[in-house]
mmCIF file of N, CA and C in Angstrom:
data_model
loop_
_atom_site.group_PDB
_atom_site.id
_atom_site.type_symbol
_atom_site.label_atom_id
_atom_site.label_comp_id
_atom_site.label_asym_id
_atom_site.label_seq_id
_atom_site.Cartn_x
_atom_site.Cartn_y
_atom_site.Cartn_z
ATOM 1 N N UNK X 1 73.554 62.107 65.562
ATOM 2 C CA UNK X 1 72.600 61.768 66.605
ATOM 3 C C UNK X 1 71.307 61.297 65.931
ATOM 4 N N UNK X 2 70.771 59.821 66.321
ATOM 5 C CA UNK X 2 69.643 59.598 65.890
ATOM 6 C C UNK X 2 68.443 60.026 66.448
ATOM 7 N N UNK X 3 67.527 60.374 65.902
ATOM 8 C CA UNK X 3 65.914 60.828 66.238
ATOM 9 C C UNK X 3 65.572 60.254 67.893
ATOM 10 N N UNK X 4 65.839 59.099 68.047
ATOM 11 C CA UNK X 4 65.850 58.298 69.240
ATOM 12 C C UNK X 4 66.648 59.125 70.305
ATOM 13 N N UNK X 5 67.850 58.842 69.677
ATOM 14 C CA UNK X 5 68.660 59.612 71.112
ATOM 15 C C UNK X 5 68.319 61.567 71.027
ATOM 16 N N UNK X 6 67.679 61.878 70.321
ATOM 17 C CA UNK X 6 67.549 63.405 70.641
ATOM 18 C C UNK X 6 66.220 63.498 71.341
ATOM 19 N N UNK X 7 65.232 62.451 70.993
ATOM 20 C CA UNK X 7 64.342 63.037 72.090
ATOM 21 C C UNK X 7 64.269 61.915 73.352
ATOM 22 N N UNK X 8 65.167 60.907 73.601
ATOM 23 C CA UNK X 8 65.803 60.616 75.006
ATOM 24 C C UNK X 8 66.923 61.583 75.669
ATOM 25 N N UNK X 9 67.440 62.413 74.945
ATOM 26 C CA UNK X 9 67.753 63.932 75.559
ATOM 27 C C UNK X 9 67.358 64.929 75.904
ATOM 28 N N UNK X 10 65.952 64.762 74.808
ATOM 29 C CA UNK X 10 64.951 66.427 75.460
ATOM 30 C C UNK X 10 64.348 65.860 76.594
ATOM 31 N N UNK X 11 63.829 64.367 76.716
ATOM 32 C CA UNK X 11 63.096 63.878 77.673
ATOM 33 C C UNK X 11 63.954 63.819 78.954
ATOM 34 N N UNK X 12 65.184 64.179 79.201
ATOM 35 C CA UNK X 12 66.235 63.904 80.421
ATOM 36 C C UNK X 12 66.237 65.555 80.893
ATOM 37 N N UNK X 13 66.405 66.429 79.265
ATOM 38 C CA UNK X 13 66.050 68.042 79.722
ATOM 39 C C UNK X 13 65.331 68.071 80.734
ATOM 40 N N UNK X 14 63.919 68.007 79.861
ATOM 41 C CA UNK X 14 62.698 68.325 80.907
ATOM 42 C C UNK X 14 62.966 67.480 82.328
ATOM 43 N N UNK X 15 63.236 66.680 82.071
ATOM 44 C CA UNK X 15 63.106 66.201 83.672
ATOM 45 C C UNK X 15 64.676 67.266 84.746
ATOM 46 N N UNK X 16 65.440 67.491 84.493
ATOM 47 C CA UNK X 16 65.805 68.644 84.837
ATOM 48 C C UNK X 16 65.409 69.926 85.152
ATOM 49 N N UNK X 17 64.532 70.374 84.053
ATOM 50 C CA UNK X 17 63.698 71.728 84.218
ATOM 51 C C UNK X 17 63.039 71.392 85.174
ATOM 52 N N UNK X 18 62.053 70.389 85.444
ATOM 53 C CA UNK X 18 61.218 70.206 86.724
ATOM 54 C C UNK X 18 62.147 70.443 87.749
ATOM 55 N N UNK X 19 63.466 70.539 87.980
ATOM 56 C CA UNK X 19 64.133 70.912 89.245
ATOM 57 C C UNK X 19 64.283 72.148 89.354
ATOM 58 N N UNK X 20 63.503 72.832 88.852
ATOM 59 C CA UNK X 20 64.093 74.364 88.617
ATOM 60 C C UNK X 20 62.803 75.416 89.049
ATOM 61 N N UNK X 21 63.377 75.986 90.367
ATOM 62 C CA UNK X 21 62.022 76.575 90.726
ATOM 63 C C UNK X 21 62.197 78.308 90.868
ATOM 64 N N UNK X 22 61.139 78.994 90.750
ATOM 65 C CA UNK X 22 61.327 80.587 91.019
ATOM 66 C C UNK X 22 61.242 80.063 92.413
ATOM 67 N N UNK X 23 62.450 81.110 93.404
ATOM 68 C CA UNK X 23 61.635 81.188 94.796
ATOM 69 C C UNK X 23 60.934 81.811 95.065
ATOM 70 N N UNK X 24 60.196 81.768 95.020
ATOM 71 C CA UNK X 24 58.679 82.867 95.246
ATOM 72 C C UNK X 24 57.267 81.835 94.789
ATOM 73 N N UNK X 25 57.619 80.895 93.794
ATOM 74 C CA UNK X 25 56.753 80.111 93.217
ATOM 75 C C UNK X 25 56.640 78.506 93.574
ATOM 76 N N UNK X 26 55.958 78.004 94.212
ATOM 77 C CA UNK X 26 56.184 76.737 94.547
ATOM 78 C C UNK X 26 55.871 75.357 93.532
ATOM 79 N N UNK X 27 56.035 75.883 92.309
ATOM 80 C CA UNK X 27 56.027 75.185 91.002
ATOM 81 C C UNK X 27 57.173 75.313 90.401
ATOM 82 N N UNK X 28 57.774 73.894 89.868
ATOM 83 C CA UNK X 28 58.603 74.397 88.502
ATOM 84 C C UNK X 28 58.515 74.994 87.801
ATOM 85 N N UNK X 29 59.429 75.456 86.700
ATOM 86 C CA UNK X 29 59.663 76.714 85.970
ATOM 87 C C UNK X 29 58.700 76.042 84.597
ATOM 88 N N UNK X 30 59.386 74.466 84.790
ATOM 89 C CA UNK X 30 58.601 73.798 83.512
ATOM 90 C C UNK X 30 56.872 73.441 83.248
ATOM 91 N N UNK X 31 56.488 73.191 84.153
ATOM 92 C CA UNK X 31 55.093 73.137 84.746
ATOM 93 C C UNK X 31 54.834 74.470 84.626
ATOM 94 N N UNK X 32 54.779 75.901 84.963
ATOM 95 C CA UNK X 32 54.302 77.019 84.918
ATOM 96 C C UNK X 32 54.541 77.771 83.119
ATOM 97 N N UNK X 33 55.421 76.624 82.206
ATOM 98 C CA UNK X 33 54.579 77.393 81.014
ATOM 99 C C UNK X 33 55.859 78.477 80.755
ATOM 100 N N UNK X 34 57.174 78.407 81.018
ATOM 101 C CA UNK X 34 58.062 79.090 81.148
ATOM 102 C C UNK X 34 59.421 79.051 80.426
ATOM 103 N N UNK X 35 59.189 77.857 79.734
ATOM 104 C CA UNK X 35 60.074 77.307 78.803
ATOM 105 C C UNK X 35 59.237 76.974 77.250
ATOM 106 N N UNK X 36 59.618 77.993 76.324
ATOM 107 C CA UNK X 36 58.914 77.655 75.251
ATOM 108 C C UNK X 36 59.457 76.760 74.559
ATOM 109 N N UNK X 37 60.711 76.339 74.488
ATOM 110 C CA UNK X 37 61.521 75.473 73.470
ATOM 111 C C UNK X 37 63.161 74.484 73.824
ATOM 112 N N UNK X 38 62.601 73.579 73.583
ATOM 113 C CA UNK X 38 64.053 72.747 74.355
ATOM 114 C C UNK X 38 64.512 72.541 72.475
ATOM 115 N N UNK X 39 65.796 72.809 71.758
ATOM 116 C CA UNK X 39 66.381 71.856 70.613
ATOM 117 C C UNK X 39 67.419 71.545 70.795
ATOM 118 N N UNK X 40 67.505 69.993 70.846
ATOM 119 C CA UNK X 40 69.099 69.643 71.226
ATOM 120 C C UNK X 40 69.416 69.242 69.572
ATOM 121 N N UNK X 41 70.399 70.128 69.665
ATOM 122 C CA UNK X 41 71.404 70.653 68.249
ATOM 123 C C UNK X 41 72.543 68.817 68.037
ATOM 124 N N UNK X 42 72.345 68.786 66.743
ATOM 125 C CA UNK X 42 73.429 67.314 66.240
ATOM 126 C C UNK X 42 74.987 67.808 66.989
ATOM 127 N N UNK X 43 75.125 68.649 67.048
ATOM 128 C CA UNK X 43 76.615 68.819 68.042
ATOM 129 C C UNK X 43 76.713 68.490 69.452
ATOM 130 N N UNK X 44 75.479 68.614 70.007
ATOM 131 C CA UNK X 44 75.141 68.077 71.267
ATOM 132 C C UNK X 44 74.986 69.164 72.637
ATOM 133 N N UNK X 45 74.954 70.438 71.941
ATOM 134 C CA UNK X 45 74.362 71.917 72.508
ATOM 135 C C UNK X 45 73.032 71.812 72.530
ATOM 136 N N UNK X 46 72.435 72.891 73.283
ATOM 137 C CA UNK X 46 70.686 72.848 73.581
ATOM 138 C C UNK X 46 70.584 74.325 73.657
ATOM 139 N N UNK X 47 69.899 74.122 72.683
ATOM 140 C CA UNK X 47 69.032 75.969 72.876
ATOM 141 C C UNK X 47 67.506 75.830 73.658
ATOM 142 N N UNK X 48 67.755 76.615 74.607
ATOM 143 C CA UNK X 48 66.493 77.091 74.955
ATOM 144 C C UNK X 48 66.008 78.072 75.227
ATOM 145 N N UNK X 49 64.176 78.348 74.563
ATOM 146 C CA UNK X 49 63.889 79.738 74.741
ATOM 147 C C UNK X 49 62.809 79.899 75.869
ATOM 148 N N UNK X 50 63.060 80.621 77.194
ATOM 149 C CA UNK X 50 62.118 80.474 78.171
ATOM 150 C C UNK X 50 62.211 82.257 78.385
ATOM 151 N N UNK X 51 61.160 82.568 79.248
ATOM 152 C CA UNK X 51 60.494 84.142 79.568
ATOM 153 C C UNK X 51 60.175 83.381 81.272
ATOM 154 N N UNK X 52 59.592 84.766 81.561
ATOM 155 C CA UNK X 52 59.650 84.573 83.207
ATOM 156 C C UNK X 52 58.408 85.101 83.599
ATOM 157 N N UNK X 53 57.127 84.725 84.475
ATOM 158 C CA UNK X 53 56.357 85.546 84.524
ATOM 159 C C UNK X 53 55.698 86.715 84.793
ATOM 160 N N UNK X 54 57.027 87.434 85.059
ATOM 161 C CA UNK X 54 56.968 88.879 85.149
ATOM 162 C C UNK X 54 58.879 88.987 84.858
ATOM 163 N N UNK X 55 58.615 90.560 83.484
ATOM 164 C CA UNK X 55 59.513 90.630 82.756
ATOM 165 C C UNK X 55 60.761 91.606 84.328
ATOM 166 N N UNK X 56 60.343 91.886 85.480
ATOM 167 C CA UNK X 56 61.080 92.521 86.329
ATOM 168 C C UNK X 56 61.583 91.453 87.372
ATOM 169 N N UNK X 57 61.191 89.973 86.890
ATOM 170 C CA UNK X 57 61.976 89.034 87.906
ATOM 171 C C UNK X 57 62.498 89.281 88.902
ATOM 172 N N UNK X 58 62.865 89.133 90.404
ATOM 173 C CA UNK X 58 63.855 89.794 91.068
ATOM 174 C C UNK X 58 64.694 88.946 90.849
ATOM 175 N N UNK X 59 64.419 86.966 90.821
ATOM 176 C CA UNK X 59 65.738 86.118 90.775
ATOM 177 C C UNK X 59 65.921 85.613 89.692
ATOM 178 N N UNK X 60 65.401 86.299 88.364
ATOM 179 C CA UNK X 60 65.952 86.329 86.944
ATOM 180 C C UNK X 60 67.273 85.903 86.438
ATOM 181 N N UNK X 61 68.826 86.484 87.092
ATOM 182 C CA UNK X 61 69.626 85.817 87.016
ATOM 183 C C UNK X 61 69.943 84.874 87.620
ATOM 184 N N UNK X 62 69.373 84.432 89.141
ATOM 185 C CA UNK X 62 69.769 82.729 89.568
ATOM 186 C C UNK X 62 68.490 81.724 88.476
ATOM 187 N N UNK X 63 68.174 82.052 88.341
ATOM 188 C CA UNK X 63 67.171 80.773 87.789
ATOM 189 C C UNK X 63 67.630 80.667 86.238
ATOM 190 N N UNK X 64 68.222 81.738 85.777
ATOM 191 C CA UNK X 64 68.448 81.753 83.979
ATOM 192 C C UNK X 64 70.196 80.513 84.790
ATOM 193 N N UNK X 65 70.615 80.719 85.434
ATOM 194 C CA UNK X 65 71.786 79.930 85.490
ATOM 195 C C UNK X 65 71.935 78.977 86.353
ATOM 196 N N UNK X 66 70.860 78.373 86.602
ATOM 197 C CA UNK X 66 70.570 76.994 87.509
ATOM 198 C C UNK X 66 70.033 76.651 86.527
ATOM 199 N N UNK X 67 69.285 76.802 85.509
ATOM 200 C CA UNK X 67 68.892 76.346 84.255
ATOM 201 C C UNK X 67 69.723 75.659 83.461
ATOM 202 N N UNK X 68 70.501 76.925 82.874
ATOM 203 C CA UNK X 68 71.766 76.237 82.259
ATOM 204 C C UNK X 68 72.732 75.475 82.648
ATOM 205 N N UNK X 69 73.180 75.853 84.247
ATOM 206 C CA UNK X 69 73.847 74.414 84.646
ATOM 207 C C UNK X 69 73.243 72.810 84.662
ATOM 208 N N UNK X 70 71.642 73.229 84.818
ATOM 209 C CA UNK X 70 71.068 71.883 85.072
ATOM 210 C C UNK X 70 71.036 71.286 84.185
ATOM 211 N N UNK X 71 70.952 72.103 82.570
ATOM 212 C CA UNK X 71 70.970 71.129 81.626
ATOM 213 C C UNK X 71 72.060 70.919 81.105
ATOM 214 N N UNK X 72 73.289 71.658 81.494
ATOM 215 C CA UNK X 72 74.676 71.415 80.994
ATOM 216 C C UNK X 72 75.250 69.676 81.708
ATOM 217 N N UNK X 73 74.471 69.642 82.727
ATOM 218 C CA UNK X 73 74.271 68.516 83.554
ATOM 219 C C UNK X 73 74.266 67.149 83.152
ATOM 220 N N UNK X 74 73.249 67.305 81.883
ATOM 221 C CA UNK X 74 72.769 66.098 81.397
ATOM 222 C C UNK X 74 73.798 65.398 81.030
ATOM 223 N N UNK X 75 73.662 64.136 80.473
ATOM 224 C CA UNK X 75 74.523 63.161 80.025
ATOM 225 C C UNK X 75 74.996 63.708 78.547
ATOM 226 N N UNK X 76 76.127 64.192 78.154
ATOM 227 C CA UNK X 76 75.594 64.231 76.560
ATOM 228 C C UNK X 76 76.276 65.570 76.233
ATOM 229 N N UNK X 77 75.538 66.560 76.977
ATOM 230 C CA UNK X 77 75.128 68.161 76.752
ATOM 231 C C UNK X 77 76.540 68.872 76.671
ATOM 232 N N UNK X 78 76.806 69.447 75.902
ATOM 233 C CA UNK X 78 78.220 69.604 75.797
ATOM 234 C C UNK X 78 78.080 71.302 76.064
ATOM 235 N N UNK X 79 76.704 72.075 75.736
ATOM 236 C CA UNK X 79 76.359 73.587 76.230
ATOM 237 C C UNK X 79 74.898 74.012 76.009
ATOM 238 N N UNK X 80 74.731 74.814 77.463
ATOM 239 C CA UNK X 80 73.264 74.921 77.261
ATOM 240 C C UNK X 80 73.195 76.399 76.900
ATOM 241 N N UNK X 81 72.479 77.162 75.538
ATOM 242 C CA UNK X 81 72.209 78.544 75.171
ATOM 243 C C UNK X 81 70.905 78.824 75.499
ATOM 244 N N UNK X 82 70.948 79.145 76.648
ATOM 245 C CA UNK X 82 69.966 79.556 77.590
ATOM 246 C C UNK X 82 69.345 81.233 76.886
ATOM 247 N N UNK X 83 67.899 81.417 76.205
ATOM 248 C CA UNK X 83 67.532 82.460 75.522
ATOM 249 C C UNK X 83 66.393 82.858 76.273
ATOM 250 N N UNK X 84 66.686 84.699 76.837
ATOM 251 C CA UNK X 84 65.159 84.926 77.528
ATOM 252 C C UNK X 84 64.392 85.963 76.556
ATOM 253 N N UNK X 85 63.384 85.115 76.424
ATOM 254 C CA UNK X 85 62.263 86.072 75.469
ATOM 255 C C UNK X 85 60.764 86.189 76.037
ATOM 256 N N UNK X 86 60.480 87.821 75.054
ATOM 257 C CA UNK X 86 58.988 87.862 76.555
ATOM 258 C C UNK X 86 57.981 87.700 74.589
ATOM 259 N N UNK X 87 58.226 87.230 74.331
ATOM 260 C CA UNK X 87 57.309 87.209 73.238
ATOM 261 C C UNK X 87 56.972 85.524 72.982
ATOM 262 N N UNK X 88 55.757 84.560 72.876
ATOM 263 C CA UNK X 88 55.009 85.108 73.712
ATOM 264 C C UNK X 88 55.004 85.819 74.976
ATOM 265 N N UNK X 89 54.022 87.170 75.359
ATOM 266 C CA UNK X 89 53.817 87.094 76.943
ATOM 267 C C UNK X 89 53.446 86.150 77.602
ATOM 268 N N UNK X 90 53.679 85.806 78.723
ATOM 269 C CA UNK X 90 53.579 84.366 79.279
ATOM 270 C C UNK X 90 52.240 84.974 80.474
ATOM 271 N N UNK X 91 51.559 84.290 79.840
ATOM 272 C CA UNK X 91 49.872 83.951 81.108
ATOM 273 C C UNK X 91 49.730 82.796 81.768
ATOM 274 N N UNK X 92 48.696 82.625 82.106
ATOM 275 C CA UNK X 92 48.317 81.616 83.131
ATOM 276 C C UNK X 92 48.117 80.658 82.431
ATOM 277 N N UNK X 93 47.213 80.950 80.913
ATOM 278 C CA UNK X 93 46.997 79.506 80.290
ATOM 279 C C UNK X 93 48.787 78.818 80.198
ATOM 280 N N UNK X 94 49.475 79.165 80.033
ATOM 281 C CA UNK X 94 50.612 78.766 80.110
ATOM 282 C C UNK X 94 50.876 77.496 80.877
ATOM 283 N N UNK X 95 50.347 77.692 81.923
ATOM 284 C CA UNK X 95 50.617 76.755 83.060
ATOM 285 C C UNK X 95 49.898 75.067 82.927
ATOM 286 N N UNK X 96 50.837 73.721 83.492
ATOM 287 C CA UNK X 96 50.587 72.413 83.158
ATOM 288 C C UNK X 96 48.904 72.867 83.839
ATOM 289 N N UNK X 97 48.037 71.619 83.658
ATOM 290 C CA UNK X 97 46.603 71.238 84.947
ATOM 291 C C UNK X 97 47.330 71.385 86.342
ATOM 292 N N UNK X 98 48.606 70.371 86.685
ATOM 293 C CA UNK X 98 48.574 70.350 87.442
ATOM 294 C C UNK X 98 49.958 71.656 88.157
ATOM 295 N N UNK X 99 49.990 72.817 87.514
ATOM 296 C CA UNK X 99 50.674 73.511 88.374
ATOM 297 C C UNK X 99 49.167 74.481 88.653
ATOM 298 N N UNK X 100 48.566 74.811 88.009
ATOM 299 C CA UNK X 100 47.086 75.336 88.033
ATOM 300 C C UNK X 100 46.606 74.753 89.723
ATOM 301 N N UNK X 101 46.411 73.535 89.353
ATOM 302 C CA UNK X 101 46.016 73.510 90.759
ATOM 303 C C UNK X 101 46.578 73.421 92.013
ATOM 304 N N UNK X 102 47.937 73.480 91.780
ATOM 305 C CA UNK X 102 48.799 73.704 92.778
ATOM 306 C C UNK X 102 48.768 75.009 93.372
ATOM 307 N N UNK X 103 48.841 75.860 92.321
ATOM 308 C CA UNK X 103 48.313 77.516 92.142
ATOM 309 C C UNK X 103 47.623 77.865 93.141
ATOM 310 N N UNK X 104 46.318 76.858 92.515
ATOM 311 C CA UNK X 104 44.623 76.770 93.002
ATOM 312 C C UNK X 104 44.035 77.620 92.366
ATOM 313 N N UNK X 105 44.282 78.111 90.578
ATOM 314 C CA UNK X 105 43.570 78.007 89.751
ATOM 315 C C UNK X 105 42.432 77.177 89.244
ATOM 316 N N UNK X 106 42.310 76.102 89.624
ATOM 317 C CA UNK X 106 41.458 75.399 89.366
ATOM 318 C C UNK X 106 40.575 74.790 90.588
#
């Protein structure tokens, strides 16, 4: 896989993650600062490491696996290793400008 086509794959990720919402939160998961790491692997797997903003989630398991289907989705993606980590803790700076002001943080 060339340099080109791996980040015209992370760039198809993310636009996936933007479909991916807590219900409770009327922001994407990606916009709120919730996904620390997209690497799409030369085999054509994707690790990603995302946390949730509170480690007691109630819909923790639908969103960890609308995740991974969404990016198993992509063109390409042959498996998504969907990783939940609370390290960083995830805050507010976390969040895009514009989920902030969606928030109405700002």
């Amino acid at each position: 896989m060339t340099q080109e086509e791996k980040i015209k794959m992370e760039e198809r990720i993310v636009d996936v993650l933007k479909t991916v919402y807590d219900p409770e939160i009327p922001v994407n998961i990606f916009d709120l600062g919730m996904i620390y790491k997209v690497d799409v692997k030369d085999d054509y797997t994707v690790d990603l490491d995302m946390t949730f903003t509170a480690p007691n989630c109630p819909a923790a398991d639908f969103i960890l696996e609308d995740v991974r289907l969404k990016v198993e989705s992509v063109a390409n993606v042959k498996a998504a290793n969907v990783n939940l980590v609370f390290e960083p803790a995830w805050d507010q700076s976390m969040m895009s400008e514009e989920a902030r002001v969606e928030l109405g943080f700002d």
